[in-house]
């Protein structure tokens, strides 16, 4: 399972387009989450400040009321303090006390009468308890939330804190304030949820529907990231395609130097390399052609002089050596030419194969053309005819017969040339395509050529954008040439 996931991940990240897209998409998602978190914190801070100001104002108004009424009326006012969203008790000491909040105390002193003393003010983590039951309600200005005895709820203790234990309970945060009226009467006030923790955050938080606008935003950013990745990779793909085509056509048009300056520099380097390779190949062909041309005259003179040799056996041996030398020169020149680009044109494959087979049959070779493919290819007639001739000659030389057939495979066509020879060991199926490589010890009944026939055929096929391979069939050898079809 782990290995399969690893392979899938490598396949996903193997493309430069996917890497850039994933990088941009991940950056966008992290930016969105960071922005939402900062906005949430800012909102929470603002809400806490507003709540603190609101609660401070309520405490100040309530204390103005208590301080301005007779002492015997104050218990009734305190009992109904739940109506204004707070809980208050008179007298006694606070049972819960935290560190003083100096900012809160200064804010209260600024709003309270001068003769009312602020003894303590702080935010408590847990100070107001409610039973956890189906009738739980948020802390607020309800009549049933007073400090007096109520049906179904325990009596609150000092400071508005429930001291009973009717069952499972929950505690909520609150602001605790201890004050002293002008007549030195202690007053303890608790205001629930004033400094509570942050609200649930996230797209799946309770009570929050999934933000569709975030999905739309991410979809738009992802689309832009994909377009950006394609724009970056497109020139590289064009360069890669040109590099693949270079092997088949060294004379192809240079790439246009466009795009970012890094891409333009890479394209310029590629065009320079193509021009240098073209010049190098041309110089090699010219050199070999000059050598072959210059050798013709002395070789001809040698042949004329050998004809005057009186010893027939010696004359025959020397003429054979001379013929081998001339053949070596011709095939060396053909091999050099097979690496150069040719003029391509749309060509009917059946007509070319029929011509090659007829020529071979006229030369006394056992050649059979089995079927017709009815396809057209983009090729140079002379070069491809030379390639097919070399393969048929090879089949006749080592397998006595040559059976030619074709088979279409999508946008490709296979040309098969079979023989009835002894075949080759699997280790040598690729080596025989190397220049000057010969296998007479295992295949030939007589001395073969110079070892360039298959090398020339492979160069021609590769120049046409195809590939060639040899396979053992059990009753002989088959050469398979695969070429692309011409564009419609």
Coordinates of C-alpha atoms in Angstrom, one line a residue:
X1 CA 0.0 0.0 0.0
X2 CA 2.8 2.4 0.9
X3 CA 4.7 1.6 -2.2
X4 CA 1.6 2.1 -4.4
X5 CA 1.0 5.5 -2.7
X6 CA 4.7 6.4 -3.2
X7 CA 4.5 5.5 -6.9
X8 CA 1.3 7.6 -7.4
X9 CA 2.9 10.5 -5.6
X10 CA 6.0 10.3 -7.8
X11 CA 3.8 10.1 -10.9
X12 CA 1.8 13.1 -9.8
X13 CA 4.9 15.2 -9.0
X14 CA 6.9 13.9 -12.0
X15 CA 5.5 16.6 -14.2
X16 CA 6.8 20.2 -13.9
X17 CA 3.3 21.5 -14.6
X18 CA 1.9 19.5 -11.7
X19 CA 4.7 20.6 -9.4
X20 CA 4.1 24.3 -10.1
X21 CA 0.4 23.9 -9.8
X22 CA 0.6 22.1 -6.5
X23 CA 3.1 24.7 -5.2
X24 CA 0.9 27.6 -6.1
X25 CA -2.3 25.9 -4.9
X26 CA -0.7 25.0 -1.6
X27 CA 0.5 28.6 -1.2
X28 CA -2.9 29.9 -1.9
X29 CA -4.6 27.5 0.6
X30 CA -2.1 28.5 3.3
X31 CA -2.6 32.2 2.6
X32 CA -6.4 31.7 2.9
X33 CA -6.1 29.9 6.2
X34 CA -3.6 32.4 7.6
X35 CA -5.9 35.3 6.5
X36 CA -8.9 33.7 8.0
X37 CA -7.1 33.0 11.3
X38 CA -5.9 36.6 11.5
X39 CA -9.4 37.9 10.7
X40 CA -10.8 35.6 13.4
X41 CA -8.4 36.8 16.0
X42 CA -9.1 40.4 15.0
X43 CA -12.8 39.8 15.2
X44 CA -12.5 38.1 18.6
X45 CA -10.4 40.9 20.0
X46 CA -12.8 43.5 18.7
X47 CA -15.8 41.6 20.1
X48 CA -14.1 41.2 23.5
X49 CA -13.4 44.9 23.6
X50 CA -17.0 45.7 22.8
X51 CA -18.3 43.2 25.3
X52 CA -16.0 44.6 28.0
X53 CA -17.2 48.2 27.3
X54 CA -20.8 47.0 27.3
X55 CA -20.5 45.0 30.5
X56 CA -18.6 47.9 32.2
X57 CA -21.4 50.2 31.3
X58 CA -24.0 47.8 32.7
X59 CA -22.1 47.4 36.0
X60 CA -21.7 51.2 36.3
X61 CA -25.5 51.8 35.7
X62 CA -26.4 49.1 38.2
X63 CA -24.1 50.5 40.8
X64 CA -25.5 54.0 40.2
X65 CA -29.0 52.5 40.9
X66 CA -27.9 50.6 44.1
X67 CA -26.0 53.5 45.5
X68 CA -28.9 55.9 45.0
X69 CA -31.6 53.9 46.8
X70 CA -32.3 53.1 50.5
X71 CA -30.5 50.1 52.0
X72 CA -33.8 48.2 52.7
X73 CA -34.8 48.3 49.0
X74 CA -31.4 47.0 47.7
X75 CA -32.1 43.2 48.3
X76 CA -35.1 43.4 45.9
X77 CA -33.0 45.1 43.3
X78 CA -30.2 42.6 43.7
X79 CA -32.7 39.7 43.5
X80 CA -33.9 40.9 40.1
X81 CA -30.5 41.7 38.7
X82 CA -30.8 38.9 36.2
X83 CA -33.2 41.2 34.3
X84 CA -30.2 43.3 33.2
X85 CA -27.9 40.3 32.5
X86 CA -25.8 40.1 35.6
X87 CA -25.8 38.4 39.0
X88 CA -25.2 40.4 42.2
X89 CA -25.1 39.7 45.9
X90 CA -24.8 42.0 48.9
X91 CA -22.4 41.4 51.7
X92 CA -20.0 38.6 52.4
X93 CA -16.6 37.9 50.8
X94 CA -15.9 36.8 47.3
X95 CA -15.4 33.1 47.1
X96 CA -13.5 33.3 43.8
X97 CA -10.9 35.9 43.2
X98 CA -8.2 36.3 40.5
X99 CA -5.6 38.8 39.7
X100 CA -6.7 42.4 39.4
X101 CA -7.4 43.7 35.9
X102 CA -6.1 47.2 36.3
X103 CA -7.4 48.4 32.9
X104 CA -10.9 47.2 33.8
X105 CA -10.7 48.7 37.3
X106 CA -9.6 52.1 35.8
X107 CA -12.5 51.9 33.3
X108 CA -15.0 51.2 36.1
X109 CA -13.7 54.0 38.3
X110 CA -14.1 56.4 35.5
X111 CA -17.8 55.5 35.2
X112 CA -18.8 55.0 38.8
X113 CA -19.7 57.6 41.4
X114 CA -16.8 58.9 43.3
X115 CA -17.9 57.4 46.6
X116 CA -18.2 53.9 45.2
X117 CA -15.0 51.9 45.6
X118 CA -13.7 49.2 43.2
X119 CA -12.1 46.5 45.3
X120 CA -11.4 43.9 42.6
X121 CA -12.1 43.3 38.9
X122 CA -11.0 40.4 36.8
X123 CA -12.0 37.9 34.2
X124 CA -12.6 34.4 35.6
X125 CA -12.2 31.2 33.6
X126 CA -15.1 29.4 35.4
X127 CA -17.3 31.1 37.9
X128 CA -21.0 30.8 36.9
X129 CA -22.4 27.2 36.9
X130 CA -25.5 25.9 35.2
X131 CA -26.9 22.3 35.2
X132 CA -26.2 20.5 31.9
X133 CA -29.7 19.6 30.9
X134 CA -32.2 20.2 28.1
X135 CA -33.4 23.5 29.6
X136 CA -29.9 25.0 29.7
X137 CA -30.0 28.6 28.4
X138 CA -27.3 31.1 27.9
X139 CA -26.5 33.5 30.7
X140 CA -28.7 36.6 30.1
X141 CA -31.4 39.0 31.4
X142 CA -34.1 36.4 32.2
X143 CA -36.3 36.5 35.4
X144 CA -35.4 32.9 36.2
X145 CA -31.6 33.8 36.3
X146 CA -31.8 35.8 39.5
X147 CA -30.0 34.9 42.7
X148 CA -33.1 33.9 44.7
X149 CA -34.3 30.3 45.1
X150 CA -35.9 29.0 41.9
X151 CA -37.8 25.9 41.1
X152 CA -35.5 23.3 39.5
X153 CA -32.3 25.2 40.3
X154 CA -30.2 25.3 43.4
X155 CA -29.7 28.4 45.5
X156 CA -26.7 30.4 44.3
X157 CA -24.0 31.0 46.8
X158 CA -22.1 34.2 47.5
X159 CA -21.1 36.0 44.3
X160 CA -23.9 34.4 42.3
X161 CA -22.1 31.0 42.3
X162 CA -24.3 28.0 42.6
X163 CA -23.3 25.9 45.6
X164 CA -25.9 23.1 45.2
X165 CA -25.2 20.0 43.3
X166 CA -28.4 18.9 41.5
X167 CA -26.6 16.9 38.9
X168 CA -24.0 17.4 36.1
X169 CA -23.1 21.0 35.8
X170 CA -21.2 23.3 33.4
X171 CA -19.3 26.4 34.1
X172 CA -19.0 29.5 31.9
X173 CA -16.5 32.3 31.9
X174 CA -17.5 35.6 33.4
X175 CA -16.2 39.0 34.7
X176 CA -16.1 39.2 38.5
X177 CA -16.3 42.6 40.1
X178 CA -16.2 43.4 43.9
X179 CA -17.3 46.9 44.9
X180 CA -18.1 48.9 47.9
X181 CA -21.0 51.3 48.1
X182 CA -20.9 54.7 49.7
X183 CA -22.1 53.2 53.0
X184 CA -19.4 50.5 52.9
X185 CA -21.8 47.7 51.8
X186 CA -19.9 45.1 49.7
X187 CA -21.4 44.2 46.4
X188 CA -20.3 41.2 44.3
X189 CA -21.2 41.1 40.6
X190 CA -20.7 38.4 38.0
X191 CA -21.4 39.0 34.3
X192 CA -21.3 35.8 32.3
X193 CA -19.4 35.3 29.0
X194 CA -17.8 38.8 29.2
X195 CA -14.3 37.4 28.5
X196 CA -15.1 33.9 27.2
X197 CA -12.9 31.9 24.9
X198 CA -12.9 32.3 21.2
X199 CA -16.0 31.1 19.3
X200 CA -15.8 27.9 17.3
X201 CA -13.6 28.4 14.2
X202 CA -13.6 26.5 11.0
X203 CA -15.8 25.8 8.0
X204 CA -17.5 22.9 9.9
X205 CA -18.0 24.6 13.2
X206 CA -21.4 24.1 14.8
X207 CA -23.9 26.5 13.5
X208 CA -21.7 27.7 10.6
X209 CA -22.5 26.6 7.1
X210 CA -19.6 25.8 4.9
X211 CA -18.5 29.1 3.3
X212 CA -19.3 28.5 -0.4
X213 CA -17.4 31.7 -1.3
X214 CA -14.2 30.1 -0.1
X215 CA -14.7 27.3 -2.5
X216 CA -15.4 29.7 -5.4
X217 CA -12.3 31.7 -4.4
X218 CA -10.1 28.6 -4.2
X219 CA -11.5 27.3 -7.6
X220 CA -10.6 30.6 -9.3
X221 CA -7.1 30.7 -7.8
X222 CA -6.6 27.1 -8.7
X223 CA -7.6 27.8 -12.3
X224 CA -5.2 30.8 -12.4
X225 CA -2.5 28.6 -10.9
X226 CA -3.0 25.9 -13.6
X227 CA -3.0 28.5 -16.4
X228 CA 0.2 30.0 -14.9
X229 CA 1.9 26.6 -14.7
X230 CA 0.9 25.8 -18.3
X231 CA 2.3 29.2 -19.4
X232 CA 5.6 28.4 -17.7
X233 CA 5.9 24.8 -19.0
X234 CA 4.6 25.5 -22.6
X235 CA 8.0 26.8 -23.9
X236 CA 9.8 23.9 -22.2
X237 CA 7.5 21.4 -23.9
X238 CA 8.1 23.1 -27.2
X239 CA 11.8 22.9 -26.6
X240 CA 11.5 19.2 -25.7
X241 CA 9.5 18.4 -28.8
X242 CA 12.0 20.2 -31.0
X243 CA 14.8 18.2 -29.4
X244 CA 12.9 15.0 -30.2
X245 CA 12.4 16.0 -33.8
X246 CA 16.0 17.1 -34.2
X247 CA 17.1 13.4 -34.5
X248 CA 14.8 12.9 -37.4
X249 CA 15.3 16.1 -39.2
X250 CA 18.5 18.1 -38.6
X251 CA 17.3 20.6 -41.3
X252 CA 14.2 21.5 -39.4
X253 CA 13.4 25.2 -38.9
X254 CA 15.0 26.9 -35.8
X255 CA 12.7 27.6 -32.9
X256 CA 11.4 31.1 -32.5
X257 CA 13.1 32.8 -29.6
X258 CA 10.1 34.0 -27.5
X259 CA 8.9 33.9 -23.9
X260 CA 10.8 34.8 -20.7
X261 CA 14.4 35.7 -21.1
X262 CA 15.5 32.4 -19.5
X263 CA 13.5 30.4 -22.1
X264 CA 14.8 32.6 -24.9
X265 CA 18.4 31.9 -23.8
X266 CA 17.7 28.2 -23.8
X267 CA 16.1 28.3 -27.2
X268 CA 19.0 30.4 -28.6
X269 CA 21.4 27.8 -27.2
X270 CA 19.4 25.0 -28.8
X271 CA 19.3 26.7 -32.2
X272 CA 23.1 27.2 -32.0
X273 CA 23.6 23.6 -31.2
X274 CA 21.4 22.5 -34.1
X275 CA 23.4 24.7 -36.5
X276 CA 26.7 23.4 -35.2
X277 CA 25.5 19.7 -35.6
X278 CA 24.3 20.4 -39.1
X279 CA 27.6 21.9 -40.1
X280 CA 29.5 19.1 -38.5
X281 CA 27.5 16.4 -40.4
X282 CA 27.8 18.3 -43.7
X283 CA 31.5 18.6 -43.3
X284 CA 31.8 14.8 -42.6
X285 CA 29.7 13.9 -45.6
X286 CA 31.7 16.3 -47.8
X287 CA 34.9 14.8 -46.6
X288 CA 33.8 11.3 -47.2
X289 CA 32.4 12.2 -50.6
X290 CA 35.7 13.9 -51.6
X291 CA 37.6 10.8 -50.4
X292 CA 35.3 8.5 -52.4
X293 CA 35.5 10.7 -55.4
X294 CA 39.3 11.0 -55.3
X295 CA 39.7 7.2 -54.8
X296 CA 37.7 6.4 -57.9
X297 CA 40.6 7.4 -60.3
X298 CA 43.4 5.4 -58.6
X299 CA 41.1 2.4 -58.1
X300 CA 40.1 2.5 -61.8
X301 CA 43.8 2.6 -62.8
X302 CA 44.5 -0.3 -60.5
X303 CA 41.7 -2.3 -62.0
X304 CA 43.1 -1.7 -65.5
X305 CA 46.5 -2.7 -64.5
X306 CA 45.3 -5.8 -62.7
X307 CA 43.7 -6.9 -66.0
X308 CA 47.2 -7.2 -67.4
X309 CA 48.3 -9.7 -64.7
X310 CA 49.1 -12.9 -66.5
X311 CA 48.5 -15.3 -63.6
X312 CA 44.7 -15.9 -63.7
X313 CA 44.5 -17.0 -60.0
X314 CA 46.5 -14.0 -58.8
X315 CA 44.5 -11.6 -61.0
X316 CA 41.2 -13.0 -59.6
X317 CA 42.4 -12.5 -56.0
X318 CA 43.5 -9.0 -56.6
X319 CA 40.3 -8.1 -58.4
X320 CA 38.3 -9.5 -55.5
X321 CA 40.3 -7.4 -53.0
X322 CA 39.8 -4.3 -55.2
X323 CA 36.0 -5.0 -55.4
X324 CA 35.9 -5.2 -51.6
X325 CA 37.7 -2.0 -51.3
X326 CA 35.3 -0.2 -53.7
X327 CA 32.3 -1.7 -51.9
X328 CA 33.7 -0.4 -48.5
X329 CA 34.1 3.1 -50.0
X330 CA 30.6 3.1 -51.4
X331 CA 28.9 1.8 -48.2
X332 CA 31.0 4.2 -46.0
X333 CA 29.7 7.0 -48.1
X334 CA 26.1 5.7 -48.0
X335 CA 26.4 5.4 -44.2
X336 CA 27.5 9.0 -43.9
X337 CA 24.7 10.1 -46.2
X338 CA 22.1 8.1 -44.2
X339 CA 22.7 10.5 -41.2
X340 CA 21.8 13.6 -43.2
X341 CA 18.3 15.0 -43.7
X342 CA 16.3 14.3 -46.8
X343 CA 13.4 16.0 -48.5
X344 CA 10.2 14.5 -47.1
X345 CA 7.0 14.0 -49.0
X346 CA 3.7 12.1 -48.6
X347 CA 4.3 8.6 -50.0
X348 CA 2.1 5.6 -50.7
X349 CA 3.7 2.8 -48.7
X350 CA 2.2 0.0 -50.8
X351 CA 3.6 1.4 -54.0
X352 CA 7.1 1.7 -52.6
X353 CA 7.1 -1.8 -51.1
X354 CA 5.8 -3.2 -54.4
X355 CA 8.6 -1.5 -56.3
X356 CA 11.2 -2.8 -53.9
X357 CA 9.9 -6.4 -54.1
X358 CA 9.6 -6.4 -57.9
X359 CA 13.2 -5.2 -58.2
X360 CA 14.4 -7.9 -55.8
X361 CA 12.5 -10.6 -57.7
X362 CA 13.9 -9.4 -61.0
X363 CA 17.4 -9.8 -59.4
X364 CA 16.5 -13.5 -58.7
X365 CA 15.7 -13.1 -55.0
X366 CA 12.8 -15.1 -53.3
X367 CA 10.7 -12.1 -52.1
X368 CA 7.0 -12.2 -51.3
X369 CA 4.7 -9.2 -50.6
X370 CA 1.8 -10.6 -48.6
X371 CA -0.7 -7.7 -48.1
X372 CA -1.4 -4.1 -48.7
X373 CA -1.9 -1.5 -45.9
X374 CA -3.5 1.3 -47.9
X375 CA -1.6 4.0 -45.8
X376 CA 0.5 7.0 -46.6
X377 CA 3.7 8.0 -44.8
X378 CA 5.9 11.0 -44.7
X379 CA 9.2 9.9 -46.2
X380 CA 12.0 10.3 -48.7
X381 CA 11.4 7.7 -51.4
X382 CA 15.1 7.1 -52.3
X383 CA 16.2 6.8 -48.6
X384 CA 13.3 4.5 -47.6
X385 CA 13.8 2.3 -50.7
X386 CA 17.4 1.9 -49.7
X387 CA 16.4 0.9 -46.2
X388 CA 13.9 -1.7 -47.4
X389 CA 16.5 -3.0 -50.0
X390 CA 19.1 -3.4 -47.2
X391 CA 16.7 -5.4 -45.0
X392 CA 15.5 -7.6 -47.9
X393 CA 19.1 -8.3 -48.9
X394 CA 20.0 -9.2 -45.3
X395 CA 17.0 -11.6 -45.1
X396 CA 17.9 -13.2 -48.4
X397 CA 21.6 -13.5 -47.4
X398 CA 21.0 -15.2 -44.1
X399 CA 17.5 -16.7 -44.5
X400 CA 17.1 -17.6 -48.2
X401 CA 13.7 -15.9 -48.4
X402 CA 12.1 -12.5 -47.6
X403 CA 8.4 -12.2 -46.7
X404 CA 7.3 -8.6 -46.5
X405 CA 4.0 -7.7 -44.8
X406 CA 2.5 -4.6 -43.2
X407 CA 0.1 -3.9 -40.3
X408 CA -1.4 -0.7 -39.2
X409 CA -1.4 0.2 -35.4
X410 CA -3.3 3.4 -34.8
X411 CA -1.2 6.3 -36.1
X412 CA 1.7 3.9 -36.8
X413 CA 2.4 1.2 -39.4
X414 CA 4.6 -1.9 -38.9
X415 CA 6.6 -3.2 -41.9
X416 CA 7.8 -6.8 -41.3
X417 CA 10.6 -8.5 -43.3
X418 CA 10.8 -12.2 -42.2
X419 CA 13.3 -14.8 -43.2
X420 CA 13.9 -18.6 -42.5
X421 CA 17.4 -18.3 -41.2
X422 CA 19.0 -19.5 -38.0
X423 CA 18.2 -16.3 -36.1
X424 CA 20.4 -14.6 -33.6
X425 CA 21.2 -14.9 -29.9
X426 CA 19.1 -12.4 -27.9
X427 CA 22.3 -10.7 -26.7
X428 CA 23.2 -9.7 -30.3
X429 CA 19.8 -8.4 -31.5
X430 CA 20.9 -4.8 -30.8
X431 CA 24.6 -5.1 -31.5
X432 CA 24.1 -5.9 -35.1
X433 CA 22.9 -2.4 -35.7
X434 CA 26.3 -1.0 -34.8
X435 CA 28.5 0.1 -37.7
X436 CA 31.0 -2.6 -39.0
X437 CA 29.6 -5.2 -36.6
X438 CA 29.4 -8.7 -38.2
X439 CA 28.1 -12.0 -37.1
X440 CA 29.3 -14.4 -39.8
X441 CA 30.3 -17.0 -37.3
X442 CA 26.7 -17.5 -36.2
X443 CA 24.6 -16.6 -39.2
X444 CA 26.4 -16.6 -42.5
X445 CA 27.3 -19.4 -44.7
X446 CA 29.6 -17.2 -46.7
X447 CA 31.4 -13.9 -46.2
X448 CA 29.0 -11.1 -45.8
X449 CA 29.4 -7.3 -46.4
X450 CA 31.2 -4.7 -44.4
X451 CA 28.7 -4.5 -41.6
X452 CA 27.0 -1.3 -42.5
X453 CA 23.7 -2.5 -44.0
X454 CA 21.7 -2.6 -40.8
X455 CA 23.4 0.6 -39.5
X456 CA 22.3 2.5 -42.6
X457 CA 18.8 1.1 -42.3
X458 CA 18.5 2.2 -38.7
X459 CA 19.7 5.7 -39.5
X460 CA 17.2 6.1 -42.2
X461 CA 14.3 4.8 -40.1
X462 CA 15.2 7.1 -37.2
X463 CA 15.5 10.0 -39.6
X464 CA 11.9 9.3 -40.6
X465 CA 10.7 9.4 -36.9
X466 CA 10.4 5.6 -36.5
X467 CA 12.3 2.7 -35.0
X468 CA 13.6 -0.7 -36.0
X469 CA 14.2 -3.9 -34.1
X470 CA 15.0 -7.6 -34.7
X471 CA 13.1 -10.5 -33.2
X472 CA 13.5 -14.3 -33.3
X473 CA 10.4 -16.1 -34.5
X474 CA 11.5 -19.7 -33.8
X475 CA 11.7 -20.4 -37.5
X476 CA 13.8 -17.5 -38.5
X477 CA 14.3 -13.8 -38.0
X478 CA 12.0 -10.8 -38.5
X479 CA 13.0 -7.2 -38.9
X480 CA 10.2 -4.8 -37.8
X481 CA 10.2 -1.2 -39.0
X482 CA 7.7 1.1 -37.3
X483 CA 6.9 4.4 -39.0
X484 CA 4.4 7.2 -38.3
X485 CA 1.6 7.8 -40.8
X486 CA 1.3 11.0 -42.7
X487 CA -0.9 13.7 -41.2
X488 CA -4.4 13.8 -42.7

